[in-house]
C-alpha cells in the first residue's frame, strides 16, 4: 500500500481544530514574567544615554542593556555584524537598545513609553542608489554585503552578433510575511542549567548556534524547542535568534522564565521582510529570435545588517536567467546596505525578484519582436544537453515545454488573447491574459547541502511506535504528514504508526533548517534512508523477512528492543553523483534538480479607478512526485494568493527607514474576495534523490504570479509595466505617462 | 495590546440618563468599540473614564413615522443593509453598509460611532449629506436637532459637545423620483478604508438636471457636499461637454491629500471619474 501520493489527513490537524495545539502564547511556566524590547526611534546615530522618566516604579522592572550580555554581543549567522543590543552605534529604526521585564505585561507597555534615548543622529541612507553611490558608508568599506559575478561564453561577442537588442529595468518592493502567529518565545537561562528556549520558529539549530556565543556556552548547555508554529514563510528562519536571545538575556538577569510575544505592529515594523530589488537586463537575439546574449545586473537591498542577504542574493542570481538557453551569459549582482531593518528570508528567497525581472523582460522582447509571448518563450526554452544561466547542464529530459503547452490549453490562452483585444476596444474595464514561465531549484544552493551534512533518524519505541527524528519543523506546510507517509511506505506500516517527534535540540539530530522546500525533498529522502537503515538491522539478524506485513514489522521491532536494545536507523546527506559546483566561477550544478512551471493570470483592469482584479489563475507545474495532493494544492493556492499580494496590493510604505503602515488595515494584503479561483495542475516526474520522489513546490507560487499578472495587465492596457506592487496609484501614473 | 489597562475605567450604563450623567462627569462613550478598540490596542486611546452605551434601548432601532424614518445611534450596518424600507427609499445607506469592513464589523459597528468618530474616510457621512438628514443630540441639558450638513466642522471636529450623545438620525422620504448612486473606491474588496467615495442623488427631466446632490468622502478634512458642482449642474443638460466641465468644477469642492493610503492626485482623478460614471450612467 503506497501512502505517498495520497491525501492522508494532516497529522496535527485534529489537535489544531480542537484548539488543543499549544502555541507559544498558550504556554505559561511557573513564575514566568514578560519581556519587551525598546527600540531605536531613528535610523542612524550614536547612543549617548538612556533616561528612565517617572510614571512607573522602575526598581520593579528588570532592565537589560548591551552591558549585561554575559558572552558576545553578536547574532551568529553568516557575519558577526549585528548586535543583540545596541552598544553605541544605531544602524536602523527599531533596532533593539533596551530590554525590560516585569510580571505585568501591561505595565511594560507603559514603561516603554517612559524610556528616553539620547541619540546624536547621523545621516542615513535609504535607497539602493544612495548605498551604491556610497553617499554614506554604513557597512564595512563599501556598503556591499556580497556580490557575485557569472561569466559564460562571450557576452560582448554575443551582442555584436545579435540582430535585436533590448534593455529594461525592473523593480520589486519589500513584502511582509504576515504569518498568522507573530514571533514569540519563552526562555530560561542560568549558569547551572544553561539556556532553554521554546518558540515559534522554523530552524531550531539556527537559534542554538546563535545562543552559544551570546552566553559563551558549549552546545550541550543550549536547548531549543519548537512550539506549535503558526506559519513562517521564511520570517521565522533567522529572526527567532533575535527574540530568543533577548528573552534569554532577560531570564539570565531576572533568574525567572521570560515570555516575549510581539504584537502585530512590532512584528511588522521590526522583523525581516522580502528584499526589495532593482534588475537591469539586456538581451540580444539572432534573426530567428533566439536568445544569444544575456546581461543581467541584479541588486537587492539588504537593510542594515548582513543577515542572510548573501544567500538570498545567491539564489536570485542563480535563477536570474530563468528557464531559457543563452550561449552567452553575464550576471553581476550585489546586496547593499541601507539604514532600514534587515531584510531576510521570504518564500522564494531572491528568486521571485530576479524571475519577475526576467519574465517581464521576455514579455517586453516578445512585444518588440512582434511575437506571440508563448511561442517566443517556447522558442528559447532550455533543453536537455544545454546549459542553464548558471552553467548547469540539463542532463535529463525536462518537462518545461509540455508544462507550458498544458498551461496554454487549460487557460485558453491564445483564444482569450485574441478575444480580449477585440472586446477591450469599447470597454472601460479592460481584460488581459498573461503568463510567466520559470523554474525553481529546491534545497540549498551549490555545495550548501554537502556543507550542512544533515542527519535524520528513525527509531522504534517499546510502545510499538515509530518515531521520526529531525530538526525540521511543522509550520503549517505539512512536515509531520509527509514524513509519516514516506516512513510508512518504507516500513510497510500505517502513517498513524509514525510519530514525528517535536523538534528539540536535546533530542533530535541536526537535519538542517526548514527552508527552500528542503524538508520534503532533502530531509524526506534522509528519513526514508534512516527507515531503511532501521529495517536493515532487523533483516541482518533475520528478525524480519524482506516480504513482510505491518504486523510482522512491528512485532520484529518489539522483539529487537527486548532482545538487543535500542532500535534506531540513521542517515546522513550525501550529494547525488555527478553534481558538480564550482564556487570560484560560481557556476555548475547550482541545484540537484528543478521544478518547472508556467502560470497564467487573467485580469480585469478598471480604467476609471485603476484597480486590477485577478479573475482567474492557472498554476501548472512539474514537481517530481506529489506526496500529498491536498497539501500540495494548498501550498500552491496559498502561495499564489501571497503572490497576488506581492504583485498588486502589498506595499511597505517607508518613512526614513521605518515602516509607516505596520498594520493590517493599511498594509494591504488581499482578502478572500480579492483572490480568484486558482486552478492547480501537477505533472509528475519522480526525482530519484528526493523524498518520495519529490522536488520542491513551496516557492513556485511566489515566483510566477507577479510577472504573469503584470503581463496580463500589459495585454489589457497596451502599456509597459516594470514595477511591483502595481498599485492603482502607480498604474494611474504609468497610464498617464506612456502608451505603447 | 499597548494600553495600560489600569489607566482606563469603564462602566456599563443601564439607562440613557445614567449614561448622560457619566458623560457630564467627563466619561467618554463606547458603542460597538470598533474604532475605539483599534486605538486602545495601539496604545493611542486617551486614558480615563469610559461608559459603555451599547445596551441602551433608547438609542436602538429603526422606526418609521409617516414620511420620517429615524435610525437610533446604535443601529448597526447589518441592520441598515437588511432593512426593506431603507433598501427601496435610501439605497445609498444600504449599499454603503454592505461594503463596510466585513460581516463582523457590520454586526458590531454603529451609525453613531461612525458619525462621532468623524473620520473623513467614514462611509456613512456622504449618504447622510445627500439625504439631508437631521441629527439629534442629547445631553443632561436636553435634546437638540441640527441639519447634518452643519454637523462636521473640520478634521475630527464636529458639532458634538463632550457631554452629548448622538441620539439618532432622521430622514425625510422625498426622493422616490431620484436616481441614487454610491461608489466606494477602497484598497481591496473588503476590510478597506475608502480612498474616495461618492454618494449622489439626481433627478432629471428630458435630460435636464432638476435636482442634484453630490457628496464625497476621503477627499477633504470631512465628508463634503459638492455645492459648486451642484450649482453648475442644476438646470443643465447632461452631455459630454457639461460632464467634462462638472469634472473640472469638482476641483473647487474637494481637496484630497497624500497619506499612507493613497495620493492626492489619485483621489482627485478617480473622484472625477466616479462623478463621470454617475452622470453618464443616468444621461
Ligand atoms: C476591521 C475594521 C474595518 C472597518 N471598516 C470600516 C469601513 O469600511 N468603513 C467605515 O466607515 N468604518 C470602518 N471601520 C470603522 C468603524 O467600524 C466604524 O466607524 C463604526 O461605525 C464605529 O462604530 P462603533 O459603534 O464601533 O464606534 P466606537 O468605537 O464605539 O466609537 C467611535 C467613536 O464614536 C464615539 N461614539 C460612539 N457612539 C456614540 C454616540 N452615540 N454618541 C456620541 N459619540 C459616540 C466614541 O466615543 C468614539 O469616539 C472599520 C473598523 C474596523 C476595526
GROMACS .gro file of N, CA, C and O in nm, chain B residues 69-128:
model
  240
  809UNK      N    1  -3.815   5.868   0.877
  809UNK     CA    2  -3.752   5.745   0.922
  809UNK      C    3  -3.645   5.783   1.024
  809UNK      O    4  -3.564   5.872   0.998
  810UNK      N    5  -3.646   5.716   1.140
  810UNK     CA    6  -3.547   5.751   1.241
  810UNK      C    7  -3.459   5.629   1.271
  810UNK      O    8  -3.509   5.519   1.294
  811UNK      N    9  -3.329   5.653   1.266
  811UNK     CA   10  -3.232   5.546   1.294
  811UNK      C   11  -3.163   5.578   1.425
  811UNK      O   12  -3.098   5.683   1.437
  812UNK      N   13  -3.179   5.493   1.525
  812UNK     CA   14  -3.112   5.512   1.654
  812UNK      C   15  -2.961   5.508   1.634
  812UNK      O   16  -2.911   5.441   1.542
  813UNK      N   17  -2.889   5.578   1.721
  813UNK     CA   18  -2.743   5.586   1.708
  813UNK      C   19  -2.677   5.448   1.713
  813UNK      O   20  -2.570   5.428   1.656
  814UNK      N   21  -2.741   5.354   1.779
  814UNK     CA   22  -2.679   5.221   1.792
  814UNK      C   23  -2.713   5.126   1.678
  814UNK      O   24  -2.679   5.009   1.681
  815UNK      N   25  -2.781   5.178   1.576
  815UNK     CA   26  -2.813   5.094   1.460
  815UNK      C   27  -2.683   5.043   1.397
  815UNK      O   28  -2.590   5.120   1.373
  816UNK      N   29  -2.678   4.914   1.369
  816UNK     CA   30  -2.556   4.856   1.310
  816UNK      C   31  -2.567   4.855   1.157
  816UNK      O   32  -2.676   4.869   1.102
  817UNK      N   33  -2.453   4.834   1.094
  817UNK     CA   34  -2.451   4.824   0.948
  817UNK      C   35  -2.539   4.708   0.901
  817UNK      O   36  -2.607   4.717   0.800
  818UNK      N   37  -2.535   4.599   0.975
  818UNK     CA   38  -2.615   4.482   0.936
  818UNK      C   39  -2.763   4.515   0.939
  818UNK      O   40  -2.838   4.475   0.850
  819UNK      N   41  -2.808   4.588   1.040
  819UNK     CA   42  -2.949   4.628   1.045
  819UNK      C   43  -2.984   4.717   0.928
  819UNK      O   44  -3.090   4.703   0.868
  820UNK      N   45  -2.894   4.809   0.896
  820UNK     CA   46  -2.920   4.900   0.785
  820UNK      C   47  -2.933   4.824   0.654
  820UNK      O   48  -3.029   4.841   0.579
  821UNK      N   49  -2.835   4.736   0.628
  821UNK     CA   50  -2.835   4.672   0.496
  821UNK      C   51  -2.951   4.576   0.478
  821UNK      O   52  -2.991   4.545   0.366
  822UNK      N   53  -3.010   4.529   0.589
  822UNK     CA   54  -3.119   4.433   0.578
  822UNK      C   55  -3.257   4.499   0.582
  822UNK      O   56  -3.359   4.433   0.570
  823UNK      N   57  -3.260   4.630   0.598
  823UNK     CA   58  -3.388   4.699   0.619
  823UNK      C   59  -3.459   4.726   0.487
  823UNK      O   60  -3.410   4.800   0.402
  824UNK      N   61  -3.579   4.666   0.471
  824UNK     CA   62  -3.652   4.673   0.345
  824UNK      C   63  -3.681   4.815   0.299
  824UNK      O   64  -3.655   4.854   0.186
  825UNK      N   65  -3.735   4.894   0.392
  825UNK     CA   66  -3.776   5.029   0.356
  825UNK      C   67  -3.653   5.113   0.315
  825UNK      O   68  -3.657   5.189   0.219
  826UNK      N   69  -3.546   5.095   0.387
  826UNK     CA   70  -3.422   5.166   0.353
  826UNK      C   71  -3.373   5.123   0.215
  826UNK      O   72  -3.329   5.205   0.134
  827UNK      N   73  -3.382   4.994   0.190
  827UNK     CA   74  -3.335   4.943   0.061
  827UNK      C   75  -3.405   5.010  -0.056
  827UNK      O   76  -3.342   5.045  -0.155
  828UNK      N   77  -3.536   5.031  -0.042
  828UNK     CA   78  -3.608   5.093  -0.155
  828UNK      C   79  -3.594   5.245  -0.156
  828UNK      O   80  -3.585   5.303  -0.263
  829UNK      N   81  -3.594   5.307  -0.040
  829UNK     CA   82  -3.602   5.452  -0.039
  829UNK      C   83  -3.469   5.523  -0.013
  829UNK      O   84  -3.452   5.637  -0.055
  830UNK      N   85  -3.379   5.457   0.056
  830UNK     CA   86  -3.248   5.517   0.084
  830UNK      C   87  -3.136   5.418   0.051
  830UNK      O   88  -3.056   5.381   0.136
  831UNK      N   89  -3.133   5.374  -0.074
  831UNK     CA   90  -3.043   5.262  -0.109
  831UNK      C   91  -2.894   5.293  -0.085
  831UNK      O   92  -2.817   5.200  -0.063
  832UNK      N   93  -2.858   5.420  -0.089
  832UNK     CA   94  -2.715   5.450  -0.071
  832UNK      C   95  -2.667   5.405   0.067
  832UNK      O   96  -2.557   5.353   0.082
  833UNK      N   97  -2.753   5.423   0.167
  833UNK     CA   98  -2.715   5.379   0.302
  833UNK      C   99  -2.690   5.229   0.306
  833UNK      O  100  -2.593   5.182   0.366
  834UNK      N  101  -2.776   5.155   0.236
  834UNK     CA  102  -2.763   5.009   0.238
  834UNK      C  103  -2.641   4.965   0.157
  834UNK      O  104  -2.566   4.877   0.200
  835UNK      N  105  -2.622   5.029   0.040
  835UNK     CA  106  -2.506   4.993  -0.043
  835UNK      C  107  -2.376   5.023   0.033
  835UNK      O  108  -2.281   4.946   0.029
  836UNK      N  109  -2.377   5.136   0.102
  836UNK     CA  110  -2.258   5.173   0.180
  836UNK      C  111  -2.235   5.074   0.293
  836UNK      O  112  -2.122   5.027   0.313
  837UNK      N  113  -2.340   5.039   0.364
  837UNK     CA  114  -2.328   4.948   0.478
  837UNK      C  115  -2.274   4.812   0.435
  837UNK      O  116  -2.194   4.750   0.505
  838UNK      N  117  -2.316   4.769   0.318
  838UNK     CA  118  -2.273   4.640   0.264
  838UNK      C  119  -2.123   4.632   0.245
  838UNK      O  120  -2.064   4.526   0.250
  839UNK      N  121  -2.063   4.747   0.215
  839UNK     CA  122  -1.920   4.747   0.183
  839UNK      C  123  -1.831   4.784   0.303
  839UNK      O  124  -1.710   4.794   0.289
  840UNK      N  125  -1.892   4.807   0.417
  840UNK     CA  126  -1.811   4.840   0.534
  840UNK      C  127  -1.738   4.715   0.584
  840UNK      O  128  -1.800   4.609   0.596
  841UNK      N  129  -1.610   4.729   0.612
  841UNK     CA  130  -1.530   4.623   0.673
  841UNK      C  131  -1.565   4.486   0.618
  841UNK      O  132  -1.555   4.462   0.499
  842UNK      N  133  -1.608   4.399   0.707
  842UNK     CA  134  -1.663   4.270   0.669
  842UNK      C  135  -1.771   4.239   0.771
  842UNK      O  136  -1.799   4.322   0.858
  843UNK      N  137  -1.830   4.120   0.762
  843UNK     CA  138  -1.952   4.093   0.838
  843UNK      C  139  -1.939   4.121   0.988
  843UNK      O  140  -2.027   4.181   1.049
  844UNK      N  141  -1.826   4.082   1.048
  844UNK     CA  142  -1.811   4.100   1.193
  844UNK      C  143  -1.823   4.249   1.229
  844UNK      O  144  -1.889   4.285   1.327
  845UNK      N  145  -1.758   4.333   1.151
  845UNK     CA  146  -1.763   4.477   1.178
  845UNK      C  147  -1.904   4.530   1.150
  845UNK      O  148  -1.955   4.614   1.223
  846UNK      N  149  -1.969   4.477   1.049
  846UNK     CA  150  -2.105   4.522   1.017
  846UNK      C  151  -2.202   4.486   1.130
  846UNK      O  152  -2.299   4.557   1.154
  847UNK      N  153  -2.175   4.377   1.200
  847UNK     CA  154  -2.262   4.337   1.311
  847UNK      C  155  -2.237   4.420   1.436
  847UNK      O  156  -2.321   4.429   1.523
  848UNK      N  157  -2.123   4.478   1.445
  848UNK     CA  158  -2.079   4.541   1.569
  848UNK      C  159  -2.073   4.694   1.559
  848UNK      O  160  -2.108   4.763   1.654
  849UNK      N  161  -2.028   4.744   1.447
  849UNK     CA  162  -2.009   4.888   1.432
  849UNK      C  163  -2.143   4.960   1.422
  849UNK      O  164  -2.241   4.905   1.371
  850UNK      N  165  -2.150   5.082   1.474
  850UNK     CA  166  -2.277   5.154   1.478
  850UNK      C  167  -2.273   5.283   1.396
  850UNK      O  168  -2.166   5.340   1.372
  851UNK      N  169  -2.393   5.328   1.363
  851UNK     CA  170  -2.412   5.454   1.291
  851UNK      C  171  -2.357   5.570   1.374
  851UNK      O  172  -2.281   5.654   1.324
  852UNK      N  173  -2.394   5.574   1.502
  852UNK     CA  174  -2.349   5.685   1.589
  852UNK      C  175  -2.198   5.688   1.601
  852UNK      O  176  -2.137   5.795   1.596
  853UNK      N  177  -2.138   5.571   1.615
  853UNK     CA  178  -1.992   5.564   1.627
  853UNK      C  179  -1.924   5.613   1.501
  853UNK      O  180  -1.824   5.685   1.506
  854UNK      N  181  -1.980   5.575   1.388
  854UNK     CA  182  -1.922   5.616   1.259
  854UNK      C  183  -1.926   5.768   1.243
  854UNK      O  184  -1.830   5.830   1.199
  855UNK      N  185  -2.038   5.828   1.285
  855UNK     CA  186  -2.052   5.974   1.273
  855UNK      C  187  -1.962   6.044   1.375
  855UNK      O  188  -1.888   6.136   1.342
  856UNK      N  189  -1.969   5.998   1.501
  856UNK     CA  190  -1.897   6.067   1.608
  856UNK      C  191  -1.746   6.055   1.590
  856UNK      O  192  -1.672   6.147   1.624
  857UNK      N  193  -1.703   5.944   1.538
  857UNK     CA  194  -1.559   5.925   1.517
  857UNK      C  195  -1.504   6.031   1.420
  857UNK      O  196  -1.387   6.065   1.424
  858UNK      N  197  -1.593   6.079   1.334
  858UNK     CA  198  -1.565   6.194   1.247
  858UNK      C  199  -1.441   6.176   1.160
  858UNK      O  200  -1.368   6.269   1.135
  859UNK      N  201  -1.419   6.054   1.115
  859UNK     CA  202  -1.309   6.032   1.022
  859UNK      C  203  -1.353   6.080   0.884
  859UNK      O  204  -1.467   6.057   0.844
  860UNK      N  205  -1.264   6.144   0.809
  860UNK     CA  206  -1.302   6.184   0.673
  860UNK      C  207  -1.331   6.062   0.585
  860UNK      O  208  -1.397   6.074   0.482
  861UNK      N  209  -1.280   5.945   0.626
  861UNK     CA  210  -1.298   5.824   0.546
  861UNK      C  211  -1.418   5.742   0.592
  861UNK      O  212  -1.440   5.632   0.541
  862UNK      N  213  -1.497   5.792   0.686
  862UNK     CA  214  -1.613   5.716   0.734
  862UNK      C  215  -1.714   5.702   0.620
  862UNK      O  216  -1.732   5.793   0.540
  863UNK      N  217  -1.779   5.586   0.615
  863UNK     CA  218  -1.862   5.555   0.498
  863UNK      C  219  -2.007   5.606   0.506
  863UNK      O  220  -2.074   5.617   0.404
  864UNK      N  221  -2.060   5.633   0.627
  864UNK     CA  222  -2.199   5.682   0.634
  864UNK      C  223  -2.216   5.830   0.598
  864UNK      O  224  -2.314   5.866   0.532
  865UNK      N  225  -2.124   5.918   0.642
  865UNK     CA  226  -2.150   6.061   0.623
  865UNK      C  227  -2.187   6.106   0.481
  865UNK      O  228  -2.283   6.184   0.467
  866UNK      N  229  -2.122   6.059   0.374
  866UNK     CA  230  -2.163   6.108   0.242
  866UNK      C  231  -2.312   6.081   0.213
  866UNK      O  232  -2.382   6.167   0.159
  867UNK      N  233  -2.359   5.964   0.253
  867UNK     CA  234  -2.500   5.931   0.230
  867UNK      C  235  -2.590   6.025   0.311
  867UNK      O  236  -2.691   6.076   0.260
  868UNK      N  237  -2.551   6.048   0.436
  868UNK     CA  238  -2.634   6.135   0.520
  868UNK      C  239  -2.635   6.278   0.466
  868UNK      O  240  -2.735   6.349   0.478
   0.00000   0.00000   0.00000
